[in-house]
Amino acid sequence: METILAFCAFAFVASITPGPTNFLILSTSQQFGIHKSFALIAGASVGAALLVLLVGLGLGQSISHSPTLQLILSVAGGLWLTILAWKIFHDRPDLANIHSQVQQKHGFGAGFLMQLINPKSWLMAIAVMTVYLAQTVQYSRMLMILTLLFMLIAFPCLCVWAWLGQMSQKWLTNTTRMAVFNKVLASILFISVWYPILSLWLDEV
């Protein structure tokens, strides 16, 4: 029970703290509303939980023991997230038509894929394997429990960021403010993506 409680605290912190996924959810909710963000949130929650499962089953061991492979995967993911940041940075939505925009440019698939290429998610999943599963006797049973718990904890935590995006609409009452807001979010997203990647590269050097 102590292990499960400790893991729940870890999952909460890992999910609620700022990262690429959180800022993308914030931006999506700000532009399209909180309801349009649920697919993105669901994809991110399922993707993160699946990553915990895959790492627990052994996939993460080869990656964790190969810094070069970690760097390659991180750079590939960083480039994809940089494209998203670029689009957000240059987005200047039309306030008159924003609520009629139904395009799902950041839906379930985007949230799911982001976890598989996000360095923060991989480090989180590897931490679960090394800290909370290493000393477990009933390994398979505990792995399934932690996977399910992470998904259940991640979803409401990410919803908080969607709520923040929804609340920001009250302040973003004109196109100029929205454009500035998008540029700030895009810049934070870019930094949150490449800072850990550069740190990993410097460790290699």
PDB file of N, CA, C and O in Angstrom, residues 73-118:
ATOM      1  N   LEU A  73      15.854   9.530 -30.260  1.00  0.00           N
ATOM      2  CA  LEU A  73      14.409   9.596 -30.067  1.00  0.00           C
ATOM      3  C   LEU A  73      13.984  10.975 -29.582  1.00  0.00           C
ATOM      4  O   LEU A  73      12.950  11.512 -29.997  1.00  0.00           O
ATOM      5  N   SER A  74      14.792  11.559 -28.703  1.00  0.00           N
ATOM      6  CA  SER A  74      14.462  12.880 -28.170  1.00  0.00           C
ATOM      7  C   SER A  74      14.499  13.953 -29.252  1.00  0.00           C
ATOM      8  O   SER A  74      13.618  14.814 -29.326  1.00  0.00           O
ATOM      9  N   VAL A  75      15.522  13.903 -30.111  1.00  0.00           N
ATOM     10  CA  VAL A  75      15.640  14.894 -31.179  1.00  0.00           C
ATOM     11  C   VAL A  75      14.492  14.745 -32.175  1.00  0.00           C
ATOM     12  O   VAL A  75      13.903  15.730 -32.622  1.00  0.00           O
ATOM     13  N   ALA A  76      14.156  13.497 -32.516  1.00  0.00           N
ATOM     14  CA  ALA A  76      13.036  13.260 -33.434  1.00  0.00           C
ATOM     15  C   ALA A  76      11.741  13.809 -32.855  1.00  0.00           C
ATOM     16  O   ALA A  76      10.962  14.484 -33.545  1.00  0.00           O
ATOM     17  N   GLY A  77      11.507  13.540 -31.589  1.00  0.00           N
ATOM     18  CA  GLY A  77      10.317  14.074 -30.938  1.00  0.00           C
ATOM     19  C   GLY A  77      10.372  15.581 -30.815  1.00  0.00           C
ATOM     20  O   GLY A  77       9.359  16.274 -30.990  1.00  0.00           O
ATOM     21  N   GLY A  78      11.559  16.107 -30.526  1.00  0.00           N
ATOM     22  CA  GLY A  78      11.710  17.551 -30.404  1.00  0.00           C
ATOM     23  C   GLY A  78      11.397  18.279 -31.698  1.00  0.00           C
ATOM     24  O   GLY A  78      10.783  19.348 -31.691  1.00  0.00           O
ATOM     25  N   LEU A  79      11.787  17.702 -32.828  1.00  0.00           N
ATOM     26  CA  LEU A  79      11.509  18.326 -34.123  1.00  0.00           C
ATOM     27  C   LEU A  79      10.004  18.371 -34.391  1.00  0.00           C
ATOM     28  O   LEU A  79       9.472  19.377 -34.884  1.00  0.00           O
ATOM     29  N   TRP A  80       9.308  17.281 -34.049  1.00  0.00           N
ATOM     30  CA  TRP A  80       7.853  17.246 -34.255  1.00  0.00           C
ATOM     31  C   TRP A  80       7.155  18.273 -33.376  1.00  0.00           C
ATOM     32  O   TRP A  80       6.261  19.000 -33.827  1.00  0.00           O
ATOM     33  N   LEU A  81       7.578  18.355 -32.115  1.00  0.00           N
ATOM     34  CA  LEU A  81       6.972  19.315 -31.201  1.00  0.00           C
ATOM     35  C   LEU A  81       7.341  20.748 -31.580  1.00  0.00           C
ATOM     36  O   LEU A  81       6.560  21.679 -31.336  1.00  0.00           O
ATOM     37  N   THR A  82       8.505  20.931 -32.187  1.00  0.00           N
ATOM     38  CA  THR A  82       8.895  22.265 -32.641  1.00  0.00           C
ATOM     39  C   THR A  82       7.972  22.744 -33.756  1.00  0.00           C
ATOM     40  O   THR A  82       7.629  23.928 -33.837  1.00  0.00           O
ATOM     41  N   ILE A  83       7.564  21.828 -34.620  1.00  0.00           N
ATOM     42  CA  ILE A  83       6.610  22.183 -35.672  1.00  0.00           C
ATOM     43  C   ILE A  83       5.297  22.651 -35.063  1.00  0.00           C
ATOM     44  O   ILE A  83       4.701  23.655 -35.506  1.00  0.00           O
ATOM     45  N   LEU A  84       4.834  21.949 -34.025  1.00  0.00           N
ATOM     46  CA  LEU A  84       3.616  22.371 -33.342  1.00  0.00           C
ATOM     47  C   LEU A  84       3.795  23.751 -32.710  1.00  0.00           C
ATOM     48  O   LEU A  84       2.901  24.610 -32.789  1.00  0.00           O
ATOM     49  N   ALA A  85       4.942  23.971 -32.079  1.00  0.00           N
ATOM     50  CA  ALA A  85       5.214  25.270 -31.461  1.00  0.00           C
ATOM     51  C   ALA A  85       5.239  26.381 -32.514  1.00  0.00           C
ATOM     52  O   ALA A  85       4.732  27.488 -32.289  1.00  0.00           O
ATOM     53  N   TRP A  86       5.808  26.084 -33.678  1.00  0.00           N
ATOM     54  CA  TRP A  86       5.873  27.055 -34.769  1.00  0.00           C
ATOM     55  C   TRP A  86       4.469  27.439 -35.235  1.00  0.00           C
ATOM     56  O   TRP A  86       4.178  28.621 -35.462  1.00  0.00           O
ATOM     57  N   LYS A  87       3.583  26.444 -35.356  1.00  0.00           N
ATOM     58  CA  LYS A  87       2.214  26.717 -35.783  1.00  0.00           C
ATOM     59  C   LYS A  87       1.474  27.560 -34.755  1.00  0.00           C
ATOM     60  O   LYS A  87       0.727  28.480 -35.110  1.00  0.00           O
ATOM     61  N   ILE A  88       1.678  27.250 -33.480  1.00  0.00           N
ATOM     62  CA  ILE A  88       1.029  28.028 -32.422  1.00  0.00           C
ATOM     63  C   ILE A  88       1.569  29.455 -32.414  1.00  0.00           C
ATOM     64  O   ILE A  88       0.809  30.420 -32.254  1.00  0.00           O
ATOM     65  N   PHE A  89       2.872  29.596 -32.600  1.00  0.00           N
ATOM     66  CA  PHE A  89       3.518  30.912 -32.566  1.00  0.00           C
ATOM     67  C   PHE A  89       2.950  31.832 -33.637  1.00  0.00           C
ATOM     68  O   PHE A  89       2.740  33.024 -33.418  1.00  0.00           O
ATOM     69  N   HIS A  90       2.686  31.282 -34.823  1.00  0.00           N
ATOM     70  CA  HIS A  90       2.226  32.092 -35.948  1.00  0.00           C
ATOM     71  C   HIS A  90       0.705  32.083 -36.111  1.00  0.00           C
ATOM     72  O   HIS A  90       0.191  32.683 -37.062  1.00  0.00           O
ATOM     73  N   ASP A  91       0.014  31.431 -35.200  1.00  0.00           N
ATOM     74  CA  ASP A  91      -1.442  31.390 -35.290  1.00  0.00           C
ATOM     75  C   ASP A  91      -2.035  32.723 -34.835  1.00  0.00           C
ATOM     76  O   ASP A  91      -1.694  33.236 -33.779  1.00  0.00           O
ATOM     77  N   ARG A  92      -2.917  33.272 -35.645  1.00  0.00           N
ATOM     78  CA  ARG A  92      -3.610  34.519 -35.289  1.00  0.00           C
ATOM     79  C   ARG A  92      -5.095  34.286 -35.559  1.00  0.00           C
ATOM     80  O   ARG A  92      -5.620  34.637 -36.612  1.00  0.00           O
ATOM     81  N   PRO A  93      -5.796  33.688 -34.592  1.00  0.00           N
ATOM     82  CA  PRO A  93      -7.177  33.276 -34.822  1.00  0.00           C
ATOM     83  C   PRO A  93      -8.132  34.423 -35.057  1.00  0.00           C
ATOM     84  O   PRO A  93      -7.944  35.535 -34.558  1.00  0.00           O
ATOM     85  N   ASP A  94      -9.167  34.128 -35.820  1.00  0.00           N
ATOM     86  CA  ASP A  94     -10.224  35.087 -36.099  1.00  0.00           C
ATOM     87  C   ASP A  94     -11.272  34.972 -35.001  1.00  0.00           C
ATOM     88  O   ASP A  94     -11.968  33.967 -34.895  1.00  0.00           O
ATOM     89  N   LEU A  95     -11.384  36.001 -34.149  1.00  0.00           N
ATOM     90  CA  LEU A  95     -12.298  35.940 -33.024  1.00  0.00           C
ATOM     91  C   LEU A  95     -13.747  35.756 -33.458  1.00  0.00           C
ATOM     92  O   LEU A  95     -14.546  35.155 -32.760  1.00  0.00           O
ATOM     93  N   ALA A  96     -14.084  36.259 -34.610  1.00  0.00           N
ATOM     94  CA  ALA A  96     -15.467  36.166 -35.066  1.00  0.00           C
ATOM     95  C   ALA A  96     -15.861  34.736 -35.407  1.00  0.00           C
ATOM     96  O   ALA A  96     -17.023  34.357 -35.334  1.00  0.00           O
ATOM     97  N   ASN A  97     -14.874  33.924 -35.783  1.00  0.00           N
ATOM     98  CA  ASN A  97     -15.190  32.564 -36.234  1.00  0.00           C
ATOM     99  C   ASN A  97     -14.559  31.480 -35.366  1.00  0.00           C
ATOM    100  O   ASN A  97     -14.641  30.311 -35.702  1.00  0.00           O
ATOM    101  N   ILE A  98     -13.940  31.857 -34.245  1.00  0.00           N
ATOM    102  CA  ILE A  98     -13.167  30.874 -33.486  1.00  0.00           C
ATOM    103  C   ILE A  98     -14.022  29.746 -32.953  1.00  0.00           C
ATOM    104  O   ILE A  98     -13.601  28.595 -32.893  1.00  0.00           O
ATOM    105  N   HIS A  99     -15.276  30.029 -32.568  1.00  0.00           N
ATOM    106  CA  HIS A  99     -16.113  28.989 -32.008  1.00  0.00           C
ATOM    107  C   HIS A  99     -16.692  28.074 -33.084  1.00  0.00           C
ATOM    108  O   HIS A  99     -17.225  27.011 -32.787  1.00  0.00           O
ATOM    109  N   SER A 100     -16.605  28.495 -34.339  1.00  0.00           N
ATOM    110  CA  SER A 100     -17.114  27.654 -35.423  1.00  0.00           C
ATOM    111  C   SER A 100     -16.023  26.777 -36.009  1.00  0.00           C
ATOM    112  O   SER A 100     -16.281  25.959 -36.875  1.00  0.00           O
ATOM    113  N   GLN A 101     -14.785  26.950 -35.531  1.00  0.00           N
ATOM    114  CA  GLN A 101     -13.680  26.144 -36.032  1.00  0.00           C
ATOM    115  C   GLN A 101     -13.746  24.783 -35.362  1.00  0.00           C
ATOM    116  O   GLN A 101     -13.616  24.671 -34.154  1.00  0.00           O
ATOM    117  N   VAL A 102     -13.933  23.756 -36.143  1.00  0.00           N
ATOM    118  CA  VAL A 102     -14.094  22.414 -35.573  1.00  0.00           C
ATOM    119  C   VAL A 102     -12.941  21.499 -35.969  1.00  0.00           C
ATOM    120  O   VAL A 102     -13.004  20.301 -35.772  1.00  0.00           O
ATOM    121  N   GLN A 103     -11.905  22.071 -36.528  1.00  0.00           N
ATOM    122  CA  GLN A 103     -10.782  21.247 -36.936  1.00  0.00           C
ATOM    123  C   GLN A 103     -10.120  20.623 -35.704  1.00  0.00           C
ATOM    124  O   GLN A 103      -9.923  21.268 -34.698  1.00  0.00           O
ATOM    125  N   GLN A 104      -9.800  19.354 -35.782  1.00  0.00           N
ATOM    126  CA  GLN A 104      -9.213  18.632 -34.665  1.00  0.00           C
ATOM    127  C   GLN A 104      -7.708  18.497 -34.897  1.00  0.00           C
ATOM    128  O   GLN A 104      -7.187  17.396 -35.025  1.00  0.00           O
ATOM    129  N   LYS A 105      -7.012  19.629 -34.961  1.00  0.00           N
ATOM    130  CA  LYS A 105      -5.590  19.548 -35.258  1.00  0.00           C
ATOM    131  C   LYS A 105      -4.790  19.001 -34.077  1.00  0.00           C
ATOM    132  O   LYS A 105      -3.664  18.571 -34.229  1.00  0.00           O
ATOM    133  N   HIS A 106      -5.357  19.022 -32.874  1.00  0.00           N
ATOM    134  CA  HIS A 106      -4.698  18.452 -31.705  1.00  0.00           C
ATOM    135  C   HIS A 106      -5.690  17.531 -31.008  1.00  0.00           C
ATOM    136  O   HIS A 106      -6.234  17.865 -29.956  1.00  0.00           O
ATOM    137  N   GLY A 107      -5.954  16.366 -31.593  1.00  0.00           N
ATOM    138  CA  GLY A 107      -6.912  15.434 -31.031  1.00  0.00           C
ATOM    139  C   GLY A 107      -6.246  14.294 -30.300  1.00  0.00           C
ATOM    140  O   GLY A 107      -5.114  14.398 -29.823  1.00  0.00           O
ATOM    141  N   PHE A 108      -6.943  13.156 -30.211  1.00  0.00           N
ATOM    142  CA  PHE A 108      -6.468  11.989 -29.484  1.00  0.00           C
ATOM    143  C   PHE A 108      -5.115  11.518 -29.999  1.00  0.00           C
ATOM    144  O   PHE A 108      -4.203  11.239 -29.219  1.00  0.00           O
ATOM    145  N   GLY A 109      -4.980  11.435 -31.320  1.00  0.00           N
ATOM    146  CA  GLY A 109      -3.731  10.945 -31.907  1.00  0.00           C
ATOM    147  C   GLY A 109      -2.537  11.801 -31.542  1.00  0.00           C
ATOM    148  O   GLY A 109      -1.451  11.289 -31.254  1.00  0.00           O
ATOM    149  N   ALA A 110      -2.728  13.122 -31.549  1.00  0.00           N
ATOM    150  CA  ALA A 110      -1.620  14.024 -31.212  1.00  0.00           C
ATOM    151  C   ALA A 110      -1.201  13.843 -29.758  1.00  0.00           C
ATOM    152  O   ALA A 110      -0.010  13.796 -29.447  1.00  0.00           O
ATOM    153  N   GLY A 111      -2.188  13.736 -28.860  1.00  0.00           N
ATOM    154  CA  GLY A 111      -1.866  13.543 -27.452  1.00  0.00           C
ATOM    155  C   GLY A 111      -1.176  12.217 -27.202  1.00  0.00           C
ATOM    156  O   GLY A 111      -0.221  12.124 -26.424  1.00  0.00           O
ATOM    157  N   PHE A 112      -1.642  11.174 -27.877  1.00  0.00           N
ATOM    158  CA  PHE A 112      -1.067   9.844 -27.733  1.00  0.00           C
ATOM    159  C   PHE A 112       0.369   9.814 -28.254  1.00  0.00           C
ATOM    160  O   PHE A 112       1.287   9.336 -27.580  1.00  0.00           O
ATOM    161  N   LEU A 113       0.569  10.336 -29.463  1.00  0.00           N
ATOM    162  CA  LEU A 113       1.895  10.323 -30.074  1.00  0.00           C
ATOM    163  C   LEU A 113       2.889  11.168 -29.290  1.00  0.00           C
ATOM    164  O   LEU A 113       4.068  10.822 -29.182  1.00  0.00           O
ATOM    165  N   MET A 114       2.410  12.269 -28.723  1.00  0.00           N
ATOM    166  CA  MET A 114       3.306  13.153 -27.988  1.00  0.00           C
ATOM    167  C   MET A 114       3.989  12.428 -26.832  1.00  0.00           C
ATOM    168  O   MET A 114       5.162  12.674 -26.535  1.00  0.00           O
ATOM    169  N   GLN A 115       3.267  11.518 -26.173  1.00  0.00           N
ATOM    170  CA  GLN A 115       3.863  10.801 -25.044  1.00  0.00           C
ATOM    171  C   GLN A 115       4.979   9.868 -25.493  1.00  0.00           C
ATOM    172  O   GLN A 115       5.956   9.668 -24.770  1.00  0.00           O
ATOM    173  N   LEU A 116       4.837   9.318 -26.692  1.00  0.00           N
ATOM    174  CA  LEU A 116       5.830   8.368 -27.180  1.00  0.00           C
ATOM    175  C   LEU A 116       7.129   9.042 -27.619  1.00  0.00           C
ATOM    176  O   LEU A 116       8.167   8.382 -27.697  1.00  0.00           O
ATOM    177  N   ILE A 117       7.083  10.344 -27.887  1.00  0.00           N
ATOM    178  CA  ILE A 117       8.282  11.046 -28.340  1.00  0.00           C
ATOM    179  C   ILE A 117       8.703  12.158 -27.385  1.00  0.00           C
ATOM    180  O   ILE A 117       9.619  12.912 -27.689  1.00  0.00           O
ATOM    181  N   ASN A 118       8.037  12.235 -26.240  1.00  0.00           N
ATOM    182  CA  ASN A 118       8.331  13.282 -25.266  1.00  0.00           C
ATOM    183  C   ASN A 118       9.374  12.775 -24.270  1.00  0.00           C
ATOM    184  O   ASN A 118       9.125  11.805 -23.557  1.00  0.00           O
TER     185      ASN A 118
END
